[in-house]
PDB file of C-alpha atoms and ligand atoms in Angstrom:
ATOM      1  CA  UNK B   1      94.323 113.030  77.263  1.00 72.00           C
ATOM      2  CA  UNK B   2      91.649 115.461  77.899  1.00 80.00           C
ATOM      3  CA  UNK B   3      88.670 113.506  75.997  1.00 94.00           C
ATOM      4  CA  UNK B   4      89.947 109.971  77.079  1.00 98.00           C
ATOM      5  CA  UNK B   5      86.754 108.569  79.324  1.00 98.00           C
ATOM      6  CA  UNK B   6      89.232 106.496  80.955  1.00 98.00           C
ATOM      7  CA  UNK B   7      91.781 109.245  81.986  1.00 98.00           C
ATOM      8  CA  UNK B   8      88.375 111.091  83.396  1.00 98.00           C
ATOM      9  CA  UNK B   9      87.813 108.515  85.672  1.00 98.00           C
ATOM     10  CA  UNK B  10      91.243 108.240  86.704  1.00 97.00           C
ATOM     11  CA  UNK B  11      91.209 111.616  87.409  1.00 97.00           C
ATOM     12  CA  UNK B  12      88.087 111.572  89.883  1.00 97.00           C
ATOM     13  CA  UNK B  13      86.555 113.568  86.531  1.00 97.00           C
ATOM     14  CA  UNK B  14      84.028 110.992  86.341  1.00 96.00           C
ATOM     15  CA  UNK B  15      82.464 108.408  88.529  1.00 98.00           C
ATOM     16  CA  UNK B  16      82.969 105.452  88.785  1.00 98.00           C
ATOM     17  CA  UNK B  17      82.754 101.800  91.011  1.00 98.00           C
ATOM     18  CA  UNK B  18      86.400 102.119  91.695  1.00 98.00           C
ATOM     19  CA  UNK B  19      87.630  98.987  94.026  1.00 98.00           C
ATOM     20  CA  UNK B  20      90.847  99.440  93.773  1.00 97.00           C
ATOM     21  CA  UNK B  21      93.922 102.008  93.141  1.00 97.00           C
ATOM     22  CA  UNK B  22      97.209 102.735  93.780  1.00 97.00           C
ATOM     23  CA  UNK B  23      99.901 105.098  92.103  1.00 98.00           C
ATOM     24  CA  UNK B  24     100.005 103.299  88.751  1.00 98.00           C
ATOM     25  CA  UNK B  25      96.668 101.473  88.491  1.00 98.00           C
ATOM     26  CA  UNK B  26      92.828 101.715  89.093  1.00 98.00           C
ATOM     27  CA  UNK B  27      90.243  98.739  88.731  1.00 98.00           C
ATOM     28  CA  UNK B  28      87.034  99.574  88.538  1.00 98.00           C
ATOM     29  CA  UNK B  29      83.674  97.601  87.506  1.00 98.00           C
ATOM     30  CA  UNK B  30      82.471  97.838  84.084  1.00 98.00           C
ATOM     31  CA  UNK B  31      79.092  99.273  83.361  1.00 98.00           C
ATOM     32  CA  UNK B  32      77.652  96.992  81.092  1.00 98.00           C
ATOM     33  CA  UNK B  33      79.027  93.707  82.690  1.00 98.00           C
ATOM     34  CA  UNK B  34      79.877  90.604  80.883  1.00 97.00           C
ATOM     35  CA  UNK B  35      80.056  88.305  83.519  1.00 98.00           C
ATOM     36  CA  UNK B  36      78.848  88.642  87.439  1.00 98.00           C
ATOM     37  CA  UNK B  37      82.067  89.911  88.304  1.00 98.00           C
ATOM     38  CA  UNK B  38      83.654  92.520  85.264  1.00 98.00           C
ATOM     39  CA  UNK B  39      86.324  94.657  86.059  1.00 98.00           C
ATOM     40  CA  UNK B  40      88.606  97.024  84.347  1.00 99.00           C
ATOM     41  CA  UNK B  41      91.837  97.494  85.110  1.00 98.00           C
ATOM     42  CA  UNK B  42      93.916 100.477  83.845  1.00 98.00           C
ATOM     43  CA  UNK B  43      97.063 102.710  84.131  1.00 98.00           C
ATOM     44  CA  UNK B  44      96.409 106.132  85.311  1.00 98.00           C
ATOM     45  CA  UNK B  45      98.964 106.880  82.700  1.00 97.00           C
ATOM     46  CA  UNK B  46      97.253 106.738  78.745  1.00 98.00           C
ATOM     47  CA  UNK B  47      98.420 104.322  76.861  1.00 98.00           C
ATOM     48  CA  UNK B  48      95.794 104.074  73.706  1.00 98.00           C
ATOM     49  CA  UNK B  49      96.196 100.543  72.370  1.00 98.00           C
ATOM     50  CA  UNK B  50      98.694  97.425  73.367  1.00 98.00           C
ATOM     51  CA  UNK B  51     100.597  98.183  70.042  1.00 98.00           C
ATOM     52  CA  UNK B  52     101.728 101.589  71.585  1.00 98.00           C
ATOM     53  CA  UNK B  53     103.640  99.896  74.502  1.00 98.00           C
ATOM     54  CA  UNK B  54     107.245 100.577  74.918  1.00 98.00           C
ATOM     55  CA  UNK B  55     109.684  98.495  76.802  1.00 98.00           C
ATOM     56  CA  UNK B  56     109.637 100.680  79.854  1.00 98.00           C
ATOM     57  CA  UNK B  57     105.520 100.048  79.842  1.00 98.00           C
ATOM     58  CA  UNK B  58     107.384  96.433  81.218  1.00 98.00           C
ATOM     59  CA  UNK B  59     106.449  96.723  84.931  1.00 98.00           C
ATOM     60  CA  UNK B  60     103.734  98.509  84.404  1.00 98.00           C
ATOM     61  CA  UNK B  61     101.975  96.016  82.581  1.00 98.00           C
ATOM     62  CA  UNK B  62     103.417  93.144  84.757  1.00 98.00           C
ATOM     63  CA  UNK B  63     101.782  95.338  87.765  1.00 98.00           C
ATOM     64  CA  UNK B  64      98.231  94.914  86.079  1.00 98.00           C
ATOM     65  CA  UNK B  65      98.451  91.142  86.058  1.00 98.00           C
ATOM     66  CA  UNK B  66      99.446  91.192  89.767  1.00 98.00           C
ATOM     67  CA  UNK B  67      96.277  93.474  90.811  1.00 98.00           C
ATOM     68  CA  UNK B  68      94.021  91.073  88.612  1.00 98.00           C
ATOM     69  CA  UNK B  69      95.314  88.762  90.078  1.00 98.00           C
ATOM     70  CA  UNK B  70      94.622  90.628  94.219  1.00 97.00           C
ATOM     71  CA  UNK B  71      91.501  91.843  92.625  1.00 98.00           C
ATOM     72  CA  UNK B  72      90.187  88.436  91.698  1.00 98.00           C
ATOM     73  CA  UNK B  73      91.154  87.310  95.320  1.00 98.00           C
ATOM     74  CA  UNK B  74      89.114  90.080  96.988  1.00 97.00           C
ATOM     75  CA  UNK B  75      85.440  89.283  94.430  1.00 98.00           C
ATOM     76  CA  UNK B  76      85.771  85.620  95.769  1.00 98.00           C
ATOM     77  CA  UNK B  77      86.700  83.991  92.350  1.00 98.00           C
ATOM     78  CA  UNK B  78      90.386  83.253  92.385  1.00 98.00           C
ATOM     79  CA  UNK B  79      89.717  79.407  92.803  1.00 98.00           C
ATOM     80  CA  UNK B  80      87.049  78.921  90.809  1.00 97.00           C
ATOM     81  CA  UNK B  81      88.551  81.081  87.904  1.00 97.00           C
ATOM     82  CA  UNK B  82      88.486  84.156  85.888  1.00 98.00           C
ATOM     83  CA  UNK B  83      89.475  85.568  82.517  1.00 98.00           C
ATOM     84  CA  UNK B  84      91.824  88.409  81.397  1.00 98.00           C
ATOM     85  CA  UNK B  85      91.297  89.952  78.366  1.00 98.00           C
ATOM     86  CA  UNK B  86      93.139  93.123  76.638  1.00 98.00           C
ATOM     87  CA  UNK B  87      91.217  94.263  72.951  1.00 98.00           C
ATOM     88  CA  UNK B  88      93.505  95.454  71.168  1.00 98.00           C
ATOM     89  CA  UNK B  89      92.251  98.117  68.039  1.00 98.00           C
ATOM     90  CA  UNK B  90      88.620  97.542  66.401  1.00 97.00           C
ATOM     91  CA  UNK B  91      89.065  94.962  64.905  1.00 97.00           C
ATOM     92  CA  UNK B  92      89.470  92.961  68.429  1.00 97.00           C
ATOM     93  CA  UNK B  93      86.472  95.315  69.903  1.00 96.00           C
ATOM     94  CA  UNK B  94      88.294  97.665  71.228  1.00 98.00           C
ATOM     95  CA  UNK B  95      86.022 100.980  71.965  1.00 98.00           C
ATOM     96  CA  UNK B  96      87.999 102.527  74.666  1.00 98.00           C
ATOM     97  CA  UNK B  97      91.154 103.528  73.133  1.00 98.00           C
ATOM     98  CA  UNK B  98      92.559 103.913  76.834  1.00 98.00           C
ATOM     99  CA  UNK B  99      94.516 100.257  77.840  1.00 98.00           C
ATOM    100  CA  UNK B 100      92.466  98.032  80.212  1.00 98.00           C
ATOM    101  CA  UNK B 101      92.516  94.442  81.044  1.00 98.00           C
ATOM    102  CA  UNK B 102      88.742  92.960  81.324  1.00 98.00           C
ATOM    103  CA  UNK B 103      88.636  90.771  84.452  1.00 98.00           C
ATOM    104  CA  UNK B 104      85.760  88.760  84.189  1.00 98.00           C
ATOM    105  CA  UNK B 105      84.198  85.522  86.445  1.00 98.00           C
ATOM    106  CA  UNK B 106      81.778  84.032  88.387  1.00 98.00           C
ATOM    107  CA  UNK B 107      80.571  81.706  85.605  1.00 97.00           C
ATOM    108  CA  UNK B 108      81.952  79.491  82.788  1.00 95.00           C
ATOM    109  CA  UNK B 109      83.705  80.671  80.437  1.00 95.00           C
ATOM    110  CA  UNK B 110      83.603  79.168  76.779  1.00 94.00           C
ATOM    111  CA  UNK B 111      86.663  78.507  74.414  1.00 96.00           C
ATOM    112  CA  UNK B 112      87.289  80.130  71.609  1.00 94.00           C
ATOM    113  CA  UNK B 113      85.717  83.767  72.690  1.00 89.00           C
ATOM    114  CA  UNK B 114      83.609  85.068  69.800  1.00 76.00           C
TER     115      UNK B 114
HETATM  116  P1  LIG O 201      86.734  97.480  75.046  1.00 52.94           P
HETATM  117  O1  LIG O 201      85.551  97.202  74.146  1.00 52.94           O
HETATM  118  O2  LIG O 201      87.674  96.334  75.205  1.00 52.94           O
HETATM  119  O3  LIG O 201      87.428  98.762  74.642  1.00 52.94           O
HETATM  120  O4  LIG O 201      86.118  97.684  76.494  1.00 52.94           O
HETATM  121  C1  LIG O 201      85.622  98.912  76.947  1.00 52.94           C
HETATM  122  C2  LIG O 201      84.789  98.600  78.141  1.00 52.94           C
HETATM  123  O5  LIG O 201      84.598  99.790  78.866  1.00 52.94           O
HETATM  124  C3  LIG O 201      83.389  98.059  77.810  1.00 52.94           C
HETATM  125  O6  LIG O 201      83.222  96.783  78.401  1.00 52.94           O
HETATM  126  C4  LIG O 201      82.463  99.112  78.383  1.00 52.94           C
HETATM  127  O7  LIG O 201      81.291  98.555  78.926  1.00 52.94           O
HETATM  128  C5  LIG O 201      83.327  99.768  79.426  1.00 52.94           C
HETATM  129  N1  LIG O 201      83.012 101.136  79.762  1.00 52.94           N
HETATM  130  C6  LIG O 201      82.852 102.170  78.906  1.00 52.94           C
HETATM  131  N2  LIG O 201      82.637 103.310  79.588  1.00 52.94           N
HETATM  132  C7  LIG O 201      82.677 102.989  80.896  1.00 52.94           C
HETATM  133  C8  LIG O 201      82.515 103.737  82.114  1.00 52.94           C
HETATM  134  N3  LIG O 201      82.279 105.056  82.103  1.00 52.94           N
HETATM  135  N4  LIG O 201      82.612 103.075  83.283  1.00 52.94           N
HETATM  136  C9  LIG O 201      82.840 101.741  83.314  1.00 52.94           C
HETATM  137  N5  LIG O 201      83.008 100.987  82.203  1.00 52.94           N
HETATM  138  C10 LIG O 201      82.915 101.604  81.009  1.00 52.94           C
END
């Protein structure tokens, strides 16, 4: 997608504070953090929204939960703890319309999220 902010980055298009990639998947940290540590993690590949997965999307997606989870190992919060989040659409916040799992941690985390 050739306006996708997301795909720019993947595509070295744009900079960003990339701390991770491989073939499938970049993580990089988000500019307005949430938390001390706030990462994004995202296919190369666009996928807009969650609802526009398709069962082939399967490892893919499974991948993403591994590197948050290698990711969270490498910023030093793995014990401690750390939250994944996908927005999915507007009316769950979603602004990027590019999939990415929010990593965040380093502090507490409340329950329910607003
Ligand atoms: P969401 O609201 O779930 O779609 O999350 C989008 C996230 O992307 C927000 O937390 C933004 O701060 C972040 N973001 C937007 N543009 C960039 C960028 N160029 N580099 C890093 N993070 C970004």
């Amino acid at each position: 997608m050739t306006d996708c902010i997301f795909c720019k980055i993947a595509a070295g298009e744009i900079p960003a504070d990339i701390i991770y990639e491989d073939e499938d998947v970049l993580v990089f940290r988000d500019l307005n953090p949430q938390a001390p540590v706030h990462v994004l993690i995202i296919p190369r590949r666009h996928i807009a929204t969650l609802n526009d997965l398709q069962q082939e999307d399967a490892e893919l997606i499974g991948k993403m939960s591994l590197v948050a989870k290698t990711v969270a190992e490498q910023e030093g919060i793995a014990q401690e703890g750390y939250r994944t989040v996908f927005n999915c659409n507007a009316g769950a916040g979603q602004t990027v319309f590019h999939i990415h799992m929010h990593m965040l941690g380093g502090r507490p985390m409340n329950w329910p999220p607003g």
